Every structure is written in C-alpha cells, then in structure tokens.
Short mmCIF file of C-alpha atoms in Angstrom, two decimals:
data_model
loop_
_atom_site.label_atom_id
_atom_site.label_comp_id
_atom_site.label_asym_id
_atom_site.label_seq_id
_atom_site.Cartn_x
_atom_site.Cartn_y
_atom_site.Cartn_z
CA ASN A 240 -118.48 -164.31 76.61
CA GLN A 241 -115.64 -166.67 77.55
CA PHE A 242 -112.53 -165.68 79.46
CA TYR A 243 -109.32 -167.47 80.35
CA VAL A 244 -107.79 -167.04 83.79
CA PHE A 245 -104.12 -168.05 83.74
CA SER A 246 -102.16 -168.84 86.89
CA VAL A 247 -98.95 -170.44 88.07
CA GLY A 248 -98.47 -172.85 90.96
CA LEU A 249 -95.46 -172.31 93.20
CA ASN A 250 -93.19 -174.37 95.44
CA LYS A 251 -95.17 -177.53 96.11
CA PRO A 252 -94.47 -180.41 93.68
CA ASN A 253 -98.16 -181.30 93.38
CA ASN A 254 -99.24 -177.83 92.15
CA GLN A 255 -96.26 -176.48 90.24
CA GLY A 256 -96.69 -175.48 86.61
CA CYS A 257 -98.90 -173.21 84.51
CA TYR A 258 -102.71 -173.52 84.42
CA TYR A 259 -105.80 -172.01 82.89
CA THR A 260 -109.38 -171.80 84.08
CA LEU A 261 -112.22 -171.04 81.62
CA VAL A 262 -115.09 -168.79 82.69
CA ASP A 263 -118.28 -168.45 80.63
CA MET A 264 -120.08 -165.20 81.47
CA SER A 265 -123.23 -166.20 79.57
CA LEU A 266 -124.08 -168.77 82.25
CA ASN A 267 -125.72 -168.41 85.66
CA GLY A 268 -128.00 -165.60 84.58
CA GLY A 269 -125.12 -163.46 83.38
CA LEU A 270 -123.11 -163.86 86.60
CA GLY A 271 -120.81 -166.35 84.92
CA ALA A 272 -119.63 -169.83 85.79
CA VAL A 273 -116.42 -171.82 85.68
CA VAL A 274 -116.63 -174.44 82.92
CA ALA A 275 -113.04 -175.77 83.15
CA GLN A 276 -110.84 -175.38 86.19
CA ASN A 277 -107.05 -175.54 86.67
CA ILE A 278 -106.18 -177.22 83.37
CA LYS A 279 -102.42 -177.73 83.37
CA ILE A 280 -100.58 -176.61 80.23
CA ASN A 281 -97.03 -176.93 81.62
CA ASN A 282 -95.82 -179.01 84.54
CA GLN A 283 -92.47 -177.25 84.91
CA LYS A 284 -91.94 -175.34 88.14
CA SER A 285 -92.78 -171.67 87.49
CA GLY A 286 -91.31 -168.41 88.63
CA ASP A 287 -93.46 -165.84 90.41
CA CYS A 288 -94.54 -164.08 87.21
CA ILE A 289 -96.87 -164.42 84.23
CA GLN A 290 -97.82 -161.94 81.51
CA ALA A 291 -100.34 -161.66 78.66
CA ILE A 292 -99.68 -159.60 75.50
CA LYS A 293 -101.97 -159.25 72.48
CA HIS A 294 -100.71 -160.82 69.25
CA GLY A 295 -99.68 -158.51 66.42
CA ASN A 296 -102.71 -159.72 64.43
CA GLY A 297 -105.01 -157.98 66.94
CA ARG A 298 -106.96 -161.17 67.68
CA ASP A 299 -104.79 -163.81 69.35
CA TRP A 300 -102.76 -163.55 72.55
CA TRP A 301 -99.37 -164.55 73.90
CA ILE A 302 -98.91 -165.86 77.45
CA ILE A 303 -95.36 -165.72 78.84
CA ASN A 304 -94.13 -167.25 82.07
CA LYS A 305 -90.76 -168.16 83.54
CA TYR A 306 -89.12 -171.39 84.63
CA ALA A 307 -88.02 -171.83 88.24
CA SER A 308 -85.49 -174.54 88.94
CA PRO A 309 -86.35 -177.20 91.54
CA ASN A 310 -82.59 -177.63 91.99
CA ALA A 311 -81.42 -174.01 92.03
CA PRO A 312 -79.08 -172.53 91.30
CA ASN A 313 -78.90 -173.02 87.58
CA HIS A 314 -78.63 -170.33 84.95
CA TYR A 315 -81.04 -171.17 82.13
CA ASN A 316 -83.05 -167.94 82.46
CA ARG A 317 -85.79 -169.84 80.65
CA PHE A 318 -88.96 -168.34 79.15
CA PHE A 319 -92.12 -170.22 78.09
CA VAL A 320 -94.30 -168.58 75.39
CA TYR A 321 -97.82 -169.89 74.63
CA LEU A 322 -99.98 -168.91 71.68
CA VAL A 323 -103.68 -168.51 72.53
CA THR A 324 -106.14 -168.57 69.59
CA PRO A 325 -109.95 -168.83 69.53
CA ASP A 326 -109.76 -172.61 69.29
CA SER A 327 -106.63 -173.64 71.20
CA ILE A 328 -103.80 -172.94 73.62
CA TYR A 329 -100.66 -174.21 71.92
CA PRO A 330 -97.76 -175.91 73.73
CA PRO A 331 -95.09 -173.42 74.73
CA THR A 332 -91.94 -172.57 72.87
CA THR A 333 -88.90 -172.41 75.14
CA THR A 334 -86.07 -169.88 75.01
CA ASP A 335 -82.96 -169.96 77.23
CA PHE A 336 -80.55 -167.06 77.68
CA ASN A 337 -78.24 -168.77 80.20
CA ASP A 338 -77.41 -165.58 82.09
CA ALA A 339 -79.47 -165.65 85.30
CA THR A 340 -80.63 -168.00 88.04
CA ASP A 341 -84.08 -169.53 87.57
CA ALA A 342 -85.30 -168.42 90.99
CA ASP A 343 -88.84 -168.31 92.34
CA PHE A 344 -88.67 -164.54 92.88
CA GLN A 345 -88.46 -162.95 89.43
CA LYS A 346 -90.64 -160.57 87.46
CA MET A 347 -91.44 -159.54 83.88
CA VAL A 348 -92.83 -156.07 83.09
CA PHE A 349 -93.86 -155.06 79.55
CA ASN A 350 -93.57 -151.57 78.09
CA SER A 351 -96.52 -149.63 76.66
CA ASP A 352 -96.69 -151.31 73.22
CA GLY A 353 -95.64 -154.81 74.25
CA THR A 354 -92.46 -154.81 72.14
CA LYS A 355 -90.03 -154.83 75.09
CA PHE A 356 -90.07 -156.12 78.64
CA MET A 357 -87.87 -155.91 81.69
CA ASN A 358 -86.87 -159.10 83.48
CA PHE A 359 -85.36 -158.83 86.97
CA ASN A 360 -84.89 -161.05 90.01
CA ALA A 361 -83.96 -161.22 93.68
CA ALA A 362 -80.25 -161.56 92.86
CA GLY A 363 -80.00 -158.09 91.34
CA TYR A 364 -80.33 -159.17 87.70
CA MET A 365 -81.97 -156.74 85.29
CA SER A 366 -82.19 -157.03 81.49
CA GLU A 367 -84.46 -155.58 78.84
CA PHE A 368 -85.67 -157.96 76.12
CA ASN A 369 -87.28 -157.50 72.72
CA PHE A 370 -90.59 -159.29 72.11
CA ASN A 371 -91.95 -159.89 68.61
CA ARG A 372 -95.74 -159.74 68.87
CA CYS A 373 -96.17 -161.46 65.50
CA THR A 374 -93.89 -164.48 66.08
CA GLY A 375 -93.65 -164.68 69.88
CA ASN A 376 -89.85 -164.56 69.61
CA ILE A 377 -87.84 -163.19 72.55
CA SER A 378 -84.39 -161.68 72.01
CA LEU A 379 -82.00 -159.99 74.42
CA TYR A 380 -81.91 -156.23 73.90
CA LYS A 381 -79.55 -155.05 76.63
CA ASN A 382 -78.23 -156.34 79.94
CA ILE A 383 -78.39 -153.62 82.59
CA LEU A 384 -77.24 -155.39 85.75
CA VAL A 385 -75.60 -158.79 85.97
CA GLU A 386 -76.74 -161.24 88.60
CA GLN A 387 -74.94 -161.16 91.94
CA VAL A 388 -73.96 -164.02 94.17
CA LEU A 389 -76.75 -164.54 96.68
CA PRO A 390 -77.49 -162.94 99.03
CA SER A 391 -77.30 -159.89 96.75
CA ASP A 392 -77.53 -156.26 97.81
CA LEU A 393 -80.34 -155.58 95.30
CA PHE A 394 -83.37 -157.75 96.03
CA PHE A 395 -85.55 -156.53 93.14
CA TRP A 396 -89.24 -157.05 93.77
CA GLU A 397 -91.59 -155.14 91.41
CA GLY A 398 -91.27 -152.58 88.61
CA ALA A 399 -93.04 -150.33 86.11
CA TYR A 400 -92.21 -148.40 82.94
CA SER A 401 -93.02 -144.70 82.78
CA PRO A 402 -95.87 -143.84 80.36
CA ASN A 403 -93.41 -142.94 77.55
CA ASP A 404 -91.13 -145.94 78.32
CA SER A 405 -88.11 -143.69 78.95
CA VAL A 406 -87.74 -144.51 82.66
CA PHE A 407 -88.02 -147.74 84.62
CA TYR A 408 -88.91 -147.80 88.32
CA VAL A 409 -88.17 -150.79 90.54
CA SER A 410 -88.71 -151.57 94.22
CA THR A 411 -86.50 -153.72 96.42
CA LEU A 412 -87.18 -155.85 99.49
CA TRP A 413 -85.19 -156.26 102.68
CA TRP A 414 -83.21 -159.39 103.40
CA PRO A 415 -81.17 -160.33 106.51
CA ASN A 416 -78.13 -158.46 105.15
CA LEU A 417 -80.19 -155.54 103.78
CA PRO A 418 -81.53 -153.18 106.46
CA ASN A 419 -83.25 -150.85 103.94
CA GLU A 420 -85.63 -151.09 101.01
CA TYR A 421 -85.57 -148.73 98.05
CA LEU A 422 -87.63 -147.21 95.28
CA LEU A 423 -85.17 -146.76 92.39
CA GLN A 424 -85.35 -145.04 89.01
CA TYR A 425 -83.34 -145.97 85.90
CA ASP A 426 -82.99 -143.73 82.82
CA LEU A 427 -83.41 -146.07 79.83
CA SER A 428 -82.08 -143.44 77.40
CA ASP A 429 -78.74 -143.20 79.22
CA SER A 430 -75.73 -144.86 77.60
CA ASN A 431 -75.00 -146.42 81.00
CA ILE A 432 -78.41 -147.31 82.42
CA ALA A 433 -77.01 -148.92 85.57
CA ALA A 434 -75.06 -145.76 86.45
CA SER A 435 -78.19 -143.63 85.96
CA CYS A 436 -79.83 -145.18 89.02
CA ASP A 437 -81.51 -142.56 91.20
CA THR A 438 -82.81 -143.34 94.68
CA ILE A 439 -86.35 -141.96 94.96
CA GLU A 440 -87.01 -143.08 98.54
CA ILE A 441 -85.52 -145.27 101.27
CA PHE A 442 -87.64 -147.39 103.61
CA GLN A 443 -86.68 -149.18 106.79
CA ASN A 444 -88.19 -152.32 108.25
CA PRO A 445 -91.04 -152.85 109.09
CA ILE A 446 -92.26 -150.75 106.12
CA ASP A 447 -92.12 -152.95 103.03
CA CYS A 448 -92.04 -152.04 99.35
CA GLY A 449 -94.76 -153.66 97.29
CA ALA A 450 -96.02 -153.56 93.72
CA LEU A 451 -95.62 -150.75 91.17
CA ARG A 452 -98.33 -150.41 88.53
CA LEU A 453 -98.82 -147.94 85.70
CA ALA A 454 -102.50 -146.99 85.75
CA PRO A 455 -104.79 -145.77 82.93
CA ASP A 456 -104.48 -142.20 84.29
CA GLY A 457 -100.75 -142.20 83.42
CA LYS A 458 -99.64 -142.31 87.05
CA ILE A 459 -97.63 -145.08 88.70
CA TYR A 460 -99.07 -146.34 91.96
CA PHE A 461 -96.79 -147.83 94.61
CA ALA A 462 -98.04 -150.23 97.28
CA ARG A 463 -96.40 -150.39 100.69
CA ALA A 464 -97.18 -152.51 103.70
CA PHE A 465 -96.32 -153.18 107.31
CA ASP A 466 -94.27 -156.37 107.48
CA TYR A 467 -94.42 -158.41 110.66
CA GLY A 468 -91.99 -161.08 109.48
CA PHE A 469 -91.38 -162.53 106.02
CA PRO A 470 -93.43 -163.94 104.46
CA GLY A 471 -96.04 -162.84 106.98
CA TYR A 472 -98.61 -165.51 106.16
CA PRO A 473 -101.50 -165.92 106.81
CA TYR A 474 -102.02 -162.14 106.77
CA PRO A 475 -104.33 -161.60 109.78
CA ASP A 476 -106.98 -159.02 108.93
CA SER A 477 -106.23 -157.08 112.11
CA VAL A 478 -102.99 -155.60 110.71
CA HIS A 479 -101.92 -153.79 107.55
CA ASN A 480 -100.35 -156.22 105.11
CA PHE A 481 -99.70 -156.98 101.44
CA VAL A 482 -103.30 -158.13 100.93
CA ASN A 483 -105.49 -155.53 102.60
CA GLN A 484 -103.49 -152.32 102.05
#
C-alpha cells in the first residue's frame, strides 16, 4: 500500500538534488496520504532526467539520475544509481564516463527489458549504455554521436525505443541558430548507427517537438506544442502548450 514518488530539483541552489516522497494508500479512507515529503537523498545538482528499473531479483528497484554541473561545462557524464529495497533507500553509487557535458538538459531512455539505455543531451551527444539489473553497474556499450561544441546543431530533447529495440527515435528542439526541429530515426542494427539517421518529419517554429513515449499498445506517441517563446512559462491555459496539449 506504500509508494515512493521520486523527483529531482533543478536550477535553484535551495532545491537541487534528488528526493523521495512516501504515499500510503491505506490512509484517508483509501484515498491515500503523504506520510513523508521531499526527503533528500542526494544534494548534488541533477540533470533533467530520472528513471526507475526493477532489480533482477524481481523485488527491489534501481533509481538512476544524472549529475548536472553548477559550473558547466565539465565532462564527468556522471550517473547516480540508488538501490531501493523494502526497508531502505541506499546511498547512490557514482559512475563517471568523462565523455559529455553534465548539462541540465539531458535524458535517459531504457529499452524494453531494462538492460540498455540511451543517454543524450542538448549538445548532440548520444550513447547507448549497458545496465546490469542485478548489480546496478553501468557500462558503455557504444558511442553513437560525440558531443558538439555548444551551440550544437542537434539539440536532442526526448526519445523512445521501438517495441523490439531495433530502432531509436529522438526529437530535437529549436535554438537561436536552429530554425527547424526534427523527428529522427536511428537504426540500432546498422554498423554505423549515426549514418543511418532518417528524418521522419521537420517542424518549424512555433511548432515544438515534445516527448516520445512507447505505450502499452506498442505504438510510440509524440507530443507537439505551440511555443510562444522558450521556456514559455507560466503556460497560460488560454493557449496550447507543453502542459495542456
């Protein structure tokens, strides 16, 4: 009856880090209640990504999030891995690959069985990593695209594996030097994955690319929005935006 809600705080020094909130659904007549709120488990500045993968033992879980440097650029490409058991959340193990900037805008996307994930960022970096679900160990599998000097011409935003893990789709955002946004497809079975890139669709401002998500029906759903100026906060409800579309 108890559930963890994990989150990361961004940008502001007083809320950066990784947190959990505990919800007990047996309380409040079955409606649930928060019994512990925003408990910090890491005070390092976090990238804009967090993932949960079930442990190989079928009971425990792994939580993975990324470091974001308060003094970018650096090139740690640092991962934090937490073990979650019925009685504890253990301090994270840290792994550095030293091949990409620890920026705020970066993502991790796991494949169907949780043994591999794609890590990409706003500087055009894309690499696929192995993940050991029994030990929590991360190892580099293959680098697909090296990081570019900012501002890059590939501002990767969101991605998704195909249902059989053979293809990876990724969306890009516009930036002052990038008039278009793209939905791209990479063939992961190709000997040169970067060269296999296929442009599925091109978008022009003010139409923005949003999230890609593989759904239980085996289809990938792609969010798009009308952008009235990055970052567009506070998202007035009178226009289409990242929140209400």
